[in-house]
CSV table of C-alpha atoms in Angstrom, one decimal:
chain,number,residue,atom,x,y,z
A,1,MET,CA,10.4,-31.5,-2.9
A,2,ASN,CA,11.3,-31.4,0.8
A,3,TYR,CA,10.2,-28.7,3.2
A,4,THR,CA,10.3,-27.9,6.8
A,5,VAL,CA,7.9,-25.5,8.6
A,6,SER,CA,8.8,-23.5,11.6
A,7,GLU,CA,6.5,-21.2,13.6
A,8,PRO,CA,8.4,-18.2,14.9
A,9,LYS,CA,5.1,-16.5,15.8
A,10,PRO,CA,1.6,-17.9,16.2
A,11,TRP,CA,0.6,-16.0,13.1
A,12,LYS,CA,3.8,-16.6,11.1
A,13,ARG,CA,5.1,-19.7,9.3
A,14,VAL,CA,8.5,-20.0,7.8
A,15,LEU,CA,8.9,-22.6,5.1
A,16,GLU,CA,12.3,-23.9,4.0
A,17,ILE,CA,12.0,-25.7,0.8
A,18,GLU,CA,14.5,-27.8,-1.1
A,19,VAL,CA,13.8,-28.7,-4.7
A,20,PRO,CA,16.1,-31.4,-6.2
A,21,SER,CA,18.2,-30.1,-9.1
A,22,ASP,CA,16.8,-32.5,-11.7
A,23,ALA,CA,13.2,-31.2,-11.2
A,24,ILE,CA,14.4,-27.7,-12.0
A,25,GLN,CA,16.9,-28.7,-14.6
A,26,SER,CA,14.2,-30.1,-16.8
A,27,GLU,CA,12.3,-26.9,-16.6
A,28,LEU,CA,15.5,-25.0,-17.4
A,29,ASN,CA,16.3,-27.2,-20.4
A,30,GLU,CA,12.8,-26.6,-21.7
A,31,ALA,CA,13.3,-22.8,-21.4
A,32,TYR,CA,16.7,-23.0,-23.0
A,33,ALA,CA,15.3,-25.0,-25.9
A,34,ARG,CA,12.5,-22.5,-26.3
A,35,TYR,CA,14.8,-19.5,-26.3
A,36,SER,CA,17.3,-21.1,-28.7
A,37,ARG,CA,14.5,-21.5,-31.2
A,38,GLU,CA,13.2,-18.0,-30.8
A,39,VAL,CA,16.1,-15.7,-30.0
A,40,ARG,CA,18.0,-13.7,-32.5
A,41,LEU,CA,21.5,-12.8,-31.7
A,42,PRO,CA,23.8,-10.8,-34.0
A,43,GLY,CA,26.2,-13.2,-35.8
A,44,PHE,CA,23.8,-16.1,-35.7
A,45,ARG,CA,20.8,-17.2,-37.7
A,46,ARG,CA,17.7,-17.7,-35.8
A,47,GLY,CA,17.6,-21.1,-34.2
A,48,ARG,CA,21.3,-21.7,-34.6
A,49,VAL,CA,22.5,-20.1,-31.4
A,50,PRO,CA,24.6,-22.7,-29.6
A,51,LEU,CA,23.6,-23.5,-26.0
A,52,SER,CA,26.9,-22.2,-24.6
A,53,VAL,CA,26.4,-18.9,-26.2
A,54,LEU,CA,22.8,-18.7,-25.2
A,55,LYS,CA,23.6,-19.5,-21.6
A,56,ALA,CA,26.4,-16.9,-21.5
A,57,ARG,CA,24.3,-14.2,-23.0
A,58,LEU,CA,20.8,-14.8,-21.6
A,59,GLY,CA,21.4,-17.4,-18.9
A,60,ASN,CA,20.6,-15.2,-16.0
A,61,GLU,CA,17.4,-13.9,-17.5
A,62,ILE,CA,16.2,-17.3,-18.4
A,63,ARG,CA,17.0,-18.8,-15.0
A,64,ALA,CA,15.2,-15.8,-13.4
A,65,GLU,CA,12.2,-16.4,-15.6
A,66,VAL,CA,12.0,-20.0,-14.7
A,67,LEU,CA,12.4,-19.4,-11.0
A,68,GLU,CA,9.8,-16.7,-11.1
A,69,LYS,CA,7.4,-19.1,-12.6
A,70,LYS,CA,8.2,-22.1,-10.5
A,71,ILE,CA,8.8,-20.7,-7.1
A,72,PRO,CA,5.1,-19.7,-6.5
A,73,GLU,CA,4.2,-23.2,-7.6
A,74,TYR,CA,6.6,-24.8,-5.1
A,75,LEU,CA,5.2,-22.5,-2.4
A,76,ASN,CA,1.7,-23.3,-3.2
A,77,SER,CA,2.2,-27.0,-3.1
A,78,ALA,CA,4.2,-26.7,0.1
A,79,HIS,CA,1.3,-24.7,1.6
A,80,GLU,CA,-1.1,-27.3,0.6
A,81,ARG,CA,0.9,-30.2,1.9
A,82,ALA,CA,1.7,-28.4,5.2
A,83,GLU,CA,-2.0,-27.3,5.4
A,84,ILE,CA,-1.1,-23.7,5.7
A,85,LYS,CA,-3.7,-21.2,4.7
A,86,PRO,CA,-1.9,-18.0,4.0
A,87,ILE,CA,-3.5,-14.7,4.6
A,88,SER,CA,-0.7,-12.6,3.2
A,89,ARG,CA,1.6,-12.8,0.2
A,90,PRO,CA,4.6,-15.0,0.9
A,91,VAL,CA,7.8,-13.1,1.5
A,92,ILE,CA,10.8,-14.8,0.0
A,93,GLU,CA,13.6,-14.3,2.4
A,94,GLU,CA,16.4,-16.3,0.7
A,95,ILE,CA,17.0,-18.0,-2.5
A,96,GLU,CA,20.0,-20.2,-3.1
A,97,PHE,CA,20.4,-21.7,-6.6
A,98,ASP,CA,23.1,-22.6,-9.0
A,99,GLU,CA,22.5,-24.6,-12.1
A,100,GLY,CA,23.0,-28.2,-11.3
A,101,GLN,CA,22.5,-27.6,-7.6
A,102,ASP,CA,19.4,-28.1,-5.5
A,103,LEU,CA,17.2,-25.0,-5.1
A,104,LYS,CA,17.0,-23.8,-1.5
A,105,LEU,CA,14.4,-21.4,-0.6
A,106,ARG,CA,13.2,-19.7,2.6
A,107,ALA,CA,9.9,-17.9,2.6
A,108,SER,CA,7.6,-16.7,5.3
A,109,VAL,CA,3.9,-16.3,5.2
A,110,GLU,CA,1.2,-15.1,7.7
A,111,VAL,CA,-1.7,-17.2,8.8
A,112,LYS,CA,-4.7,-16.7,11.0
A,113,PRO,CA,-3.4,-17.4,14.5
A,114,ALA,CA,-5.0,-20.4,16.2
A,115,ILE,CA,-7.1,-19.0,19.0
A,116,GLU,CA,-7.8,-20.7,22.2
A,117,LEU,CA,-11.3,-19.6,22.8
A,118,LYS,CA,-12.2,-18.5,26.2
A,119,GLN,CA,-15.7,-18.6,27.6
A,120,TYR,CA,-18.2,-16.9,25.3
A,121,ARG,CA,-21.5,-18.4,26.4
A,122,ASP,CA,-23.5,-17.4,29.4
A,123,LEU,CA,-21.6,-14.2,29.8
A,124,ARG,CA,-23.2,-11.8,32.2
A,125,VAL,CA,-24.1,-8.4,30.8
A,126,ALA,CA,-26.3,-5.6,31.9
A,127,ARG,CA,-28.9,-4.1,29.7
A,128,ARG,CA,-30.1,-0.6,30.5
A,129,THR,CA,-33.9,0.0,30.2
A,130,VAL,CA,-35.0,3.2,28.6
A,131,ASN,CA,-38.2,4.9,28.1
A,132,ALA,CA,-37.7,7.6,25.6
A,133,THR,CA,-39.5,10.6,27.0
A,134,ASP,CA,-40.5,13.7,24.9
A,135,GLU,CA,-37.7,15.6,26.6
A,136,ASP,CA,-35.1,13.1,25.5
A,137,VAL,CA,-36.4,13.3,21.9
A,138,ASP,CA,-36.4,17.1,22.0
A,139,GLU,CA,-32.9,17.2,23.3
A,140,ARG,CA,-31.7,15.1,20.4
A,141,LEU,CA,-33.6,17.2,18.0
A,142,GLU,CA,-31.9,20.3,19.5
A,143,ARG,CA,-28.5,18.7,18.9
A,144,LEU,CA,-29.5,17.9,15.3
A,145,ARG,CA,-30.5,21.5,14.8
A,146,GLU,CA,-27.1,22.6,16.1
A,147,ARG,CA,-25.4,20.2,13.8
A,148,TYR,CA,-27.2,21.7,10.8
A,149,ALA,CA,-26.7,25.3,12.0
A,150,SER,CA,-25.7,27.8,9.4
A,151,VAL,CA,-23.8,31.1,9.8
A,152,VAL,CA,-25.4,34.2,8.4
A,153,ARG,CA,-24.1,37.8,8.1
A,154,ILE,CA,-25.9,40.4,10.1
A,155,ASP,CA,-25.9,44.2,9.8
A,156,GLY,CA,-26.0,45.2,13.4
A,157,GLU,CA,-23.5,45.4,16.2
A,158,ALA,CA,-21.6,42.3,17.4
A,159,GLU,CA,-22.9,40.8,20.6
A,160,LYS,CA,-21.7,38.0,22.7
A,161,ASP,CA,-21.6,34.7,20.9
A,162,HIS,CA,-21.6,36.3,17.5
A,163,PHE,CA,-18.8,35.5,15.2
A,164,ILE,CA,-16.4,38.0,13.7
A,165,ARG,CA,-14.3,37.7,10.6
A,166,ALA,CA,-11.5,40.2,10.9
A,167,ASP,CA,-7.8,41.0,10.1
A,168,ILE,CA,-5.8,41.3,13.2
A,169,GLN,CA,-2.7,43.6,13.1
A,170,HIS,CA,-0.4,43.2,16.1
A,171,ALA,CA,0.9,46.4,17.6
A,172,ASP,CA,3.3,47.4,20.4
A,173,ALA,CA,2.1,48.8,23.7
A,174,SER,CA,1.9,52.3,22.3
A,175,GLY,CA,-0.2,51.2,19.4
A,176,VAL,CA,2.4,51.3,16.5
A,177,PRO,CA,1.7,48.3,14.2
A,178,ILE,CA,4.4,45.6,14.0
A,179,ILE,CA,5.3,44.9,10.4
A,180,GLY,CA,4.8,41.3,9.4
A,181,ARG,CA,2.6,40.4,12.3
A,182,LYS,CA,-0.8,40.5,10.7
A,183,GLU,CA,-3.3,37.7,10.5
A,184,GLU,CA,-5.9,38.0,7.9
A,185,ASN,CA,-9.5,36.7,7.8
A,186,GLN,CA,-9.5,35.2,11.3
A,187,PHE,CA,-12.7,33.9,12.7
A,188,PHE,CA,-13.5,34.1,16.4
A,189,GLN,CA,-16.4,34.2,18.7
A,190,VAL,CA,-17.1,37.2,20.8
A,191,GLY,CA,-16.7,36.3,24.4
A,192,SER,CA,-14.7,33.1,23.9
A,193,GLY,CA,-11.5,34.7,25.3
A,194,ARG,CA,-9.2,32.9,22.8
A,195,LEU,CA,-6.8,35.9,22.4
A,196,GLY,CA,-6.6,36.8,26.1
A,197,GLU,CA,-8.8,38.0,28.8
A,198,GLY,CA,-11.1,40.7,27.5
A,199,PHE,CA,-9.9,40.7,23.9
A,200,ASP,CA,-13.1,39.8,22.3
A,201,THR,CA,-15.4,41.3,24.9
A,202,GLN,CA,-13.9,44.6,23.9
A,203,LEU,CA,-15.1,43.9,20.4
A,204,ALA,CA,-18.7,43.9,21.5
A,205,GLY,CA,-20.7,46.4,19.5
A,206,VAL,CA,-18.4,46.6,16.5
A,207,ARG,CA,-19.9,46.6,13.0
A,208,ALA,CA,-18.7,45.4,9.7
A,209,ASP,CA,-15.9,47.5,8.2
A,210,GLU,CA,-15.0,49.1,11.5
A,211,ASP,CA,-11.5,49.4,12.9
A,212,ARG,CA,-11.0,49.0,16.6
A,213,THR,CA,-7.9,49.0,18.8
A,214,VAL,CA,-7.9,46.5,21.6
A,215,LYS,CA,-5.5,46.3,24.5
A,216,THR,CA,-5.2,43.0,26.3
A,217,THR,CA,-3.0,40.6,28.2
A,218,LEU,CA,-2.2,37.5,26.3
A,219,PRO,CA,-3.0,34.2,28.1
A,220,SER,CA,-0.1,32.4,29.7
A,221,ASP,CA,-0.6,29.4,27.3
A,222,TYR,CA,-0.4,31.6,24.2
A,223,PRO,CA,1.5,29.6,21.4
A,224,ASP,CA,4.2,32.2,21.0
A,225,GLU,CA,6.2,31.8,24.3
A,226,ASP,CA,7.9,35.2,24.1
A,227,LEU,CA,4.5,36.9,24.1
A,228,ALA,CA,2.5,34.7,26.5
A,229,GLY,CA,1.3,36.7,29.5
A,230,GLN,CA,2.5,40.0,28.0
A,231,GLU,CA,0.6,43.1,27.4
A,232,ALA,CA,-0.4,43.3,23.8
A,233,CYS,CA,-2.2,45.7,21.5
A,234,PHE,CA,-4.2,44.7,18.4
A,235,ILE,CA,-5.7,46.7,15.6
A,236,VAL,CA,-8.7,44.8,14.5
A,237,HIS,CA,-10.3,45.5,11.1
A,238,VAL,CA,-13.7,43.8,11.1
A,239,HIS,CA,-14.9,42.4,7.8
A,240,GLU,CA,-18.2,41.0,8.9
A,241,VAL,CA,-20.3,40.1,11.9
A,242,LEU,CA,-21.9,36.8,11.7
A,243,GLU,CA,-24.5,35.0,13.7
A,244,ARG,CA,-25.2,31.3,14.0
A,245,GLN,CA,-28.7,30.4,13.0
A,246,LEU,CA,-30.3,27.1,13.9
A,247,PRO,CA,-32.9,25.7,11.4
A,248,GLU,CA,-36.4,25.7,12.7
A,249,ALA,CA,-37.6,22.3,13.9
A,250,ASP,CA,-40.4,21.9,11.4
A,251,ASP,CA,-41.4,19.6,8.5
A,252,ASP,CA,-39.0,21.4,6.1
A,253,PHE,CA,-36.1,20.7,8.3
A,254,ALA,CA,-37.1,17.1,8.6
A,255,VAL,CA,-37.3,16.8,4.8
A,256,ASP,CA,-33.9,18.5,4.4
A,257,ILE,CA,-32.3,15.7,6.4
A,258,GLY,CA,-34.1,13.0,4.6
A,259,MET,CA,-37.2,12.3,6.6
A,260,GLU,CA,-40.8,12.6,5.5
A,261,SER,CA,-42.1,14.9,8.3
A,262,LEU,CA,-41.2,16.2,11.7
A,263,ASP,CA,-43.3,13.5,13.3
A,264,ALA,CA,-41.5,10.9,11.3
A,265,LEU,CA,-38.2,12.4,12.4
A,266,LYS,CA,-39.2,12.4,16.0
A,267,GLN,CA,-40.4,8.8,15.7
A,268,SER,CA,-37.0,7.8,14.3
A,269,ILE,CA,-35.2,9.6,17.0
A,270,ARG,CA,-37.3,7.8,19.6
A,271,GLU,CA,-36.6,4.5,18.0
A,272,GLU,CA,-32.9,5.3,17.9
A,273,ILE,CA,-32.9,6.1,21.7
A,274,GLU,CA,-34.7,2.9,22.4
A,275,ARG,CA,-32.4,0.8,20.3
A,276,GLU,CA,-29.3,2.1,22.1
A,277,PRO,CA,-29.4,-0.3,25.1
A,278,ASP,CA,-29.4,-3.2,22.7
A,279,LEU,CA,-26.4,-1.8,20.8
A,280,GLU,CA,-24.6,-1.1,24.0
A,281,LEU,CA,-25.4,-4.6,25.2
A,282,ARG,CA,-23.8,-6.1,22.1
A,283,ARG,CA,-20.8,-3.8,22.3
A,284,ASP,CA,-20.3,-4.7,26.0
A,285,LEU,CA,-20.6,-8.4,25.2
A,286,VAL,CA,-18.0,-8.3,22.5
A,287,THR,CA,-15.7,-6.1,24.5
A,288,GLN,CA,-15.9,-8.6,27.3
A,289,ILE,CA,-14.9,-11.5,25.1
A,290,VAL,CA,-12.1,-9.6,23.4
A,291,ASP,CA,-10.7,-8.4,26.7
A,292,ALA,CA,-10.6,-12.0,28.0
A,293,HIS,CA,-8.3,-13.0,25.1
A,294,ASP,CA,-4.8,-12.1,24.6
A,295,PHE,CA,-2.8,-13.0,21.5
A,296,GLU,CA,-0.7,-11.3,18.9
A,297,VAL,CA,-2.4,-10.2,15.7
A,298,PRO,CA,-0.8,-10.9,12.3
A,299,GLU,CA,1.4,-8.0,11.2
A,300,SER,CA,-0.1,-8.0,7.7
A,301,MET,CA,-3.6,-7.5,9.0
A,302,MET,CA,-2.3,-4.7,11.2
A,303,THR,CA,-0.6,-3.0,8.3
A,304,ALA,CA,-3.7,-3.4,6.1
A,305,PHE,CA,-5.9,-1.8,8.8
A,306,LEU,CA,-3.5,1.1,9.4
A,307,ASP,CA,-3.1,1.6,5.6
A,308,GLN,CA,-6.9,1.9,5.5
A,309,VAL,CA,-6.9,4.5,8.3
A,310,ILE,CA,-4.3,6.6,6.5
A,311,ALA,CA,-6.2,6.3,3.2
A,312,ASP,CA,-9.3,7.5,4.9
A,313,ALA,CA,-7.5,10.4,6.6
A,314,ARG,CA,-6.0,11.4,3.3
A,315,ARG,CA,-9.4,11.4,1.7
A,316,SER,CA,-11.0,13.5,4.4
A,317,THR,CA,-8.4,16.2,4.6
A,318,ARG,CA,-7.8,18.5,1.7
A,319,ASP,CA,-4.3,19.4,2.8
A,320,GLN,CA,-2.3,16.2,2.2
A,321,ASP,CA,0.7,17.4,4.2
A,322,GLN,CA,-1.4,17.5,7.3
A,323,VAL,CA,-1.6,13.8,7.5
A,324,ASP,CA,1.3,12.7,9.7
A,325,GLU,CA,1.5,9.1,8.8
A,326,ASN,CA,3.7,7.8,11.5
A,327,ALA,CA,1.8,9.6,14.2
A,328,LEU,CA,-1.5,8.2,12.9
A,329,ARG,CA,0.0,4.7,12.8
A,330,GLN,CA,1.1,5.0,16.4
A,331,GLU,CA,-2.2,6.4,17.5
A,332,TYR,CA,-4.3,3.8,15.8
A,333,ARG,CA,-2.3,0.8,16.7
A,334,PRO,CA,-4.2,-0.1,19.8
A,335,VAL,CA,-7.5,0.4,18.0
A,336,ALA,CA,-6.4,-1.7,15.1
A,337,ASN,CA,-5.2,-4.4,17.5
A,338,SER,CA,-8.6,-4.7,19.3
A,339,GLN,CA,-10.5,-4.5,16.0
A,340,ILE,CA,-8.5,-7.3,14.5
A,341,MET,CA,-8.7,-9.4,17.6
A,342,ARG,CA,-12.5,-8.9,17.6
A,343,HIS,CA,-12.6,-10.0,14.0
A,344,LEU,CA,-10.4,-13.1,14.6
A,345,ILE,CA,-12.3,-14.1,17.7
A,346,LEU,CA,-15.7,-13.8,16.2
A,347,ASP,CA,-14.4,-15.7,13.2
A,348,ALA,CA,-13.1,-18.4,15.5
A,349,ILE,CA,-16.5,-18.6,17.3
A,350,ALA,CA,-18.3,-18.8,14.0
A,351,GLU,CA,-16.1,-21.7,13.0
A,352,HIS,CA,-16.5,-23.4,16.4
A,353,GLU,CA,-20.3,-23.1,16.4
A,354,GLY,CA,-20.6,-23.8,12.7
A,355,LEU,CA,-22.3,-20.5,11.9
A,356,GLU,CA,-22.4,-19.9,8.2
A,357,VAL,CA,-24.0,-17.4,6.0
A,358,GLY,CA,-26.6,-18.9,3.8
A,359,GLU,CA,-27.2,-18.0,0.1
A,360,GLU,CA,-30.6,-16.5,1.0
A,361,GLU,CA,-29.2,-14.3,3.7
A,362,LEU,CA,-26.6,-12.9,1.4
A,363,ASP,CA,-29.3,-12.4,-1.3
A,364,GLU,CA,-31.4,-10.6,1.2
A,365,ARG,CA,-28.6,-8.2,2.1
A,366,LEU,CA,-27.8,-7.6,-1.6
A,367,GLU,CA,-31.5,-6.9,-2.3
A,368,ALA,CA,-31.4,-4.2,0.4
A,369,VAL,CA,-28.4,-2.7,-1.2
A,370,ALA,CA,-29.9,-3.0,-4.7
A,371,SER,CA,-33.2,-1.3,-3.7
A,372,ARG,CA,-31.2,1.6,-2.2
A,373,GLY,CA,-29.1,2.0,-5.3
A,374,GLN,CA,-31.9,1.3,-7.8
A,375,ALA,CA,-30.1,-1.6,-9.5
A,376,SER,CA,-31.0,-5.2,-9.9
A,377,VAL,CA,-29.7,-7.8,-7.4
A,378,ASP,CA,-27.7,-9.5,-10.2
A,379,GLN,CA,-26.0,-6.3,-11.1
A,380,VAL,CA,-25.1,-5.6,-7.5
A,381,ARG,CA,-23.9,-9.1,-7.1
A,382,ARG,CA,-21.7,-8.9,-10.1
A,383,LEU,CA,-20.3,-5.5,-9.2
A,384,PHE,CA,-19.5,-6.6,-5.6
A,385,ARG,CA,-17.9,-9.8,-6.8
A,386,GLU,CA,-15.6,-7.8,-9.1
A,387,ASN,CA,-14.5,-5.3,-6.5
A,388,GLY,CA,-14.2,-7.9,-3.7
A,389,ARG,CA,-17.0,-6.4,-1.6
A,390,LEU,CA,-19.0,-9.6,-1.7
A,391,ASP,CA,-16.6,-11.3,0.6
A,392,ARG,CA,-16.7,-8.3,3.0
A,393,ILE,CA,-20.5,-8.4,3.1
A,394,GLU,CA,-20.4,-12.1,3.8
A,395,ALA,CA,-17.9,-11.6,6.5
A,396,ASP,CA,-20.0,-8.8,8.0
A,397,LEU,CA,-23.1,-10.9,8.0
A,398,ARG,CA,-21.2,-13.7,9.6
A,399,GLU,CA,-20.0,-11.4,12.4
A,400,GLU,CA,-23.5,-10.2,12.9
A,401,LYS,CA,-24.7,-13.7,13.2
A,402,VAL,CA,-22.0,-14.5,15.8
A,403,VAL,CA,-23.0,-11.4,17.8
A,404,GLU,CA,-26.7,-12.5,17.7
A,405,PHE,CA,-25.6,-16.0,18.8
A,406,LEU,CA,-23.7,-14.4,21.7
A,407,VAL,CA,-26.7,-12.4,22.7
A,408,GLU,CA,-28.9,-15.5,22.6
A,409,HIS,CA,-26.6,-17.3,24.9
A,410,ALA,CA,-25.8,-14.5,27.2
A,411,ASP,CA,-27.0,-14.0,30.8
A,412,ILE,CA,-28.7,-10.7,30.5
A,413,GLN,CA,-29.4,-8.6,33.6
A,414,THR,CA,-31.9,-5.9,33.1
A,415,GLU,CA,-31.2,-2.8,35.0
B,1,MET,CA,57.7,1.0,-27.5
B,2,THR,CA,55.2,-1.7,-26.7
B,3,LYS,CA,51.6,-1.0,-27.4
B,4,ASP,CA,48.9,-1.4,-24.9
B,5,PRO,CA,47.5,-5.0,-25.4
B,6,ARG,CA,43.9,-3.7,-25.2
B,7,ALA,CA,44.6,-1.1,-27.9
B,8,ILE,CA,45.8,-4.0,-30.1
B,9,VAL,CA,42.8,-6.3,-29.6
B,10,SER,CA,39.6,-4.3,-29.9
B,11,ARG,CA,36.9,-6.9,-29.6
B,12,PRO,CA,36.1,-10.6,-30.0
B,13,LEU,CA,33.9,-11.6,-33.0
B,14,VAL,CA,31.2,-14.0,-32.0
B,15,THR,CA,29.3,-15.5,-35.0
B,16,GLU,CA,28.1,-18.9,-36.0
B,17,LYS,CA,31.1,-19.5,-38.2
B,18,ASN,CA,33.6,-18.4,-35.5
B,19,HIS,CA,31.8,-20.5,-33.0
B,20,VAL,CA,32.4,-23.6,-35.2
B,21,LEU,CA,36.1,-22.6,-35.4
B,22,GLN,CA,36.3,-22.3,-31.7
B,23,GLU,CA,34.6,-25.7,-31.0
B,24,GLU,CA,36.5,-27.7,-33.7
B,25,GLN,CA,39.9,-26.1,-33.8
B,26,ASN,CA,40.3,-24.0,-30.7
B,27,LYS,CA,40.6,-20.9,-32.7
B,28,TYR,CA,39.3,-17.5,-31.6
B,29,VAL,CA,38.6,-14.6,-33.8
B,30,PHE,CA,39.1,-10.9,-32.9
B,31,GLU,CA,39.0,-7.5,-34.5
B,32,VAL,CA,42.4,-5.9,-34.1
B,33,ALA,CA,44.0,-2.6,-34.8
B,34,ARG,CA,45.0,-2.2,-38.5
B,35,ASP,CA,48.7,-1.5,-37.9
B,36,VAL,CA,49.7,-4.4,-35.7
B,37,ASN,CA,51.5,-7.5,-36.7
B,38,LYS,CA,51.0,-11.1,-35.8
B,39,LEU,CA,53.7,-11.1,-33.1
B,40,GLU,CA,52.1,-8.1,-31.4
B,41,ILE,CA,48.7,-9.8,-31.5
B,42,LYS,CA,50.1,-13.0,-30.1
B,43,ARG,CA,51.7,-11.1,-27.2
B,44,ALA,CA,48.6,-9.1,-26.5
B,45,ILE,CA,46.3,-12.2,-26.4
B,46,GLU,CA,48.7,-14.0,-24.2
B,47,GLU,CA,48.8,-11.1,-21.8
B,48,ILE,CA,45.1,-10.3,-21.7
B,49,PHE,CA,43.7,-13.9,-21.4
B,50,ASP,CA,46.7,-15.6,-19.9
B,51,VAL,CA,46.8,-18.4,-22.5
B,52,GLN,CA,49.4,-19.9,-24.9
B,53,VAL,CA,49.0,-18.8,-28.5
B,54,GLU,CA,50.1,-21.3,-31.1
B,55,SER,CA,49.6,-19.3,-34.3
B,56,VAL,CA,48.0,-16.1,-35.6
B,57,ARG,CA,46.6,-15.5,-39.0
B,58,THR,CA,45.4,-12.1,-40.1
B,59,LEU,CA,43.1,-10.8,-42.8
B,60,ARG,CA,42.6,-7.2,-43.9
B,61,MET,CA,38.9,-6.6,-44.3
B,62,LYS,CA,37.6,-4.0,-46.7
B,63,GLY,CA,35.0,-1.7,-45.1
B,64,LYS,CA,31.5,-2.1,-46.5
B,65,VAL,CA,30.1,0.5,-48.9
B,66,LYS,CA,27.0,2.0,-47.3
B,67,ARG,CA,24.6,4.3,-49.0
B,68,LEU,CA,22.3,6.8,-47.4
B,69,GLY,CA,20.0,7.9,-50.2
B,70,ARG,CA,22.1,9.4,-52.9
B,71,PHE,CA,25.2,9.7,-50.6
B,72,GLU,CA,27.7,6.9,-50.8
B,73,GLY,CA,30.0,6.2,-47.9
B,74,ARG,CA,32.4,3.6,-46.7
B,75,ARG,CA,33.0,2.0,-43.4
B,76,PRO,CA,36.6,2.0,-42.4
B,77,ASP,CA,38.8,-1.0,-43.3
B,78,TRP,CA,39.8,-3.2,-40.5
B,79,LYS,CA,41.9,-6.2,-39.6
B,80,LYS,CA,40.7,-9.6,-38.4
B,81,ALA,CA,42.9,-12.0,-36.5
B,82,ILE,CA,42.3,-15.7,-36.1
B,83,VAL,CA,44.2,-16.9,-33.1
B,84,LYS,CA,44.9,-20.6,-32.5
B,85,LEU,CA,45.5,-21.5,-28.9
B,86,ALA,CA,47.5,-24.3,-27.4
B,87,ASP,CA,45.6,-27.4,-26.6
B,88,GLY,CA,43.7,-27.1,-23.4
B,89,ASP,CA,43.7,-23.4,-23.3
B,90,ILE,CA,40.3,-21.7,-23.6
B,91,ILE,CA,38.9,-18.1,-23.5
B,92,ASP,CA,35.5,-17.4,-22.1
B,93,LEU,CA,34.5,-14.6,-24.4
B,94,TYR,CA,31.8,-13.4,-22.0
B,95,THR,CA,33.8,-13.0,-18.8
B,96,GLY,CA,37.2,-12.4,-20.4
B,97,THR,CA,39.1,-15.2,-18.7
């Protein structure tokens, strides 16, 4: 078997392989012999089909079967001999084969690009100093309360900042409804001005099940261009008046979001604030290193990343049609690029510095997962090995180690 | 009126026995229309496969009796032709040349 390797991209190898005809012929003969024993054709007893008939009737299928089996073997041994470690499935670009001729094959495969590491030791980074004050903690707590706010129905009149659920019937300037222009069950906030200056301020004081006619000028950036900036009249039928209610900051609230008590919650908020400079420091450090590098990332890694983004987007939206795949791919390309670069660079540093994840470290992480999920370490290990997460966890651990290494060797300026 | 050669020869018959005939005596076996004579077969084969036919022998085959439960039926009778080609001429039965 002869092969040549070319390198059209730093992350791509194209192999041209030539397999001499006799190597394949013996495989083919074996396959023919097997088929002529097994196959039943009308007009022939089993095992009595002459080779010429067999080749004429099933030759293409048999040749395809042999090639399908042998080509991956040839590719693998070529990879091994050329010391190529593929990170993608090989793509076969061309096959040239006739019985009695040499097999010619061109296949491409992607590899981790060789990275020329720039400086990553003694990098200068700033670390913010924080002292979490009670006000800082209270502010975060307030934000948490807002995040867990609920909306409740109230009986009274709508005031500013209340929400209204209503049907909105468009009408012309004299107040005659326009057929077909009715929007049902719209939510809006009194005083937000979404439907034109003064639209929802005129709704102050309405109650549930009340109709009210509102005259307004639509804003100039109204989606319907014909109507933007025009006088408009709406008949609003209010279904309910709603008010946003924040949960009380007390022990019950803390328990609801998974803490033991309000004090414990505050403590964890405080710790979170104090941890932030360290996280920022790590982020800055890695960003600095990634920014210093410039190389192309393998297309297959890019595709895999973007596929993941799309899958996530699909999962989180109920309306499948809303996911605009091409737009998402475009939007996330730069993100994917820097994430993959980050991954490749950290990997290269780990290799360069000989940072490995030990058995015990992996066990430790698995134990943490196991105790959370109430399963034994062995169970978790088996499960993760089966679904491929074990490699991911190991890769994550390795990256963490690299980042810690970078921090240890960084020149940290305290601000 | 000359008949369409492809209406005369309906299909080649490929069996173990016919294969032996082919290998040893350069004879090819076909199913042909029932009402054609040897001369017509010869011309048809020569035209379709572009070969020289030396001789044609024909047999009238009785259709098999087939039963389906208590109903008895018959497959139609048909005609078989054994065509000997001139030395060196061959027919590839799978590509028709």
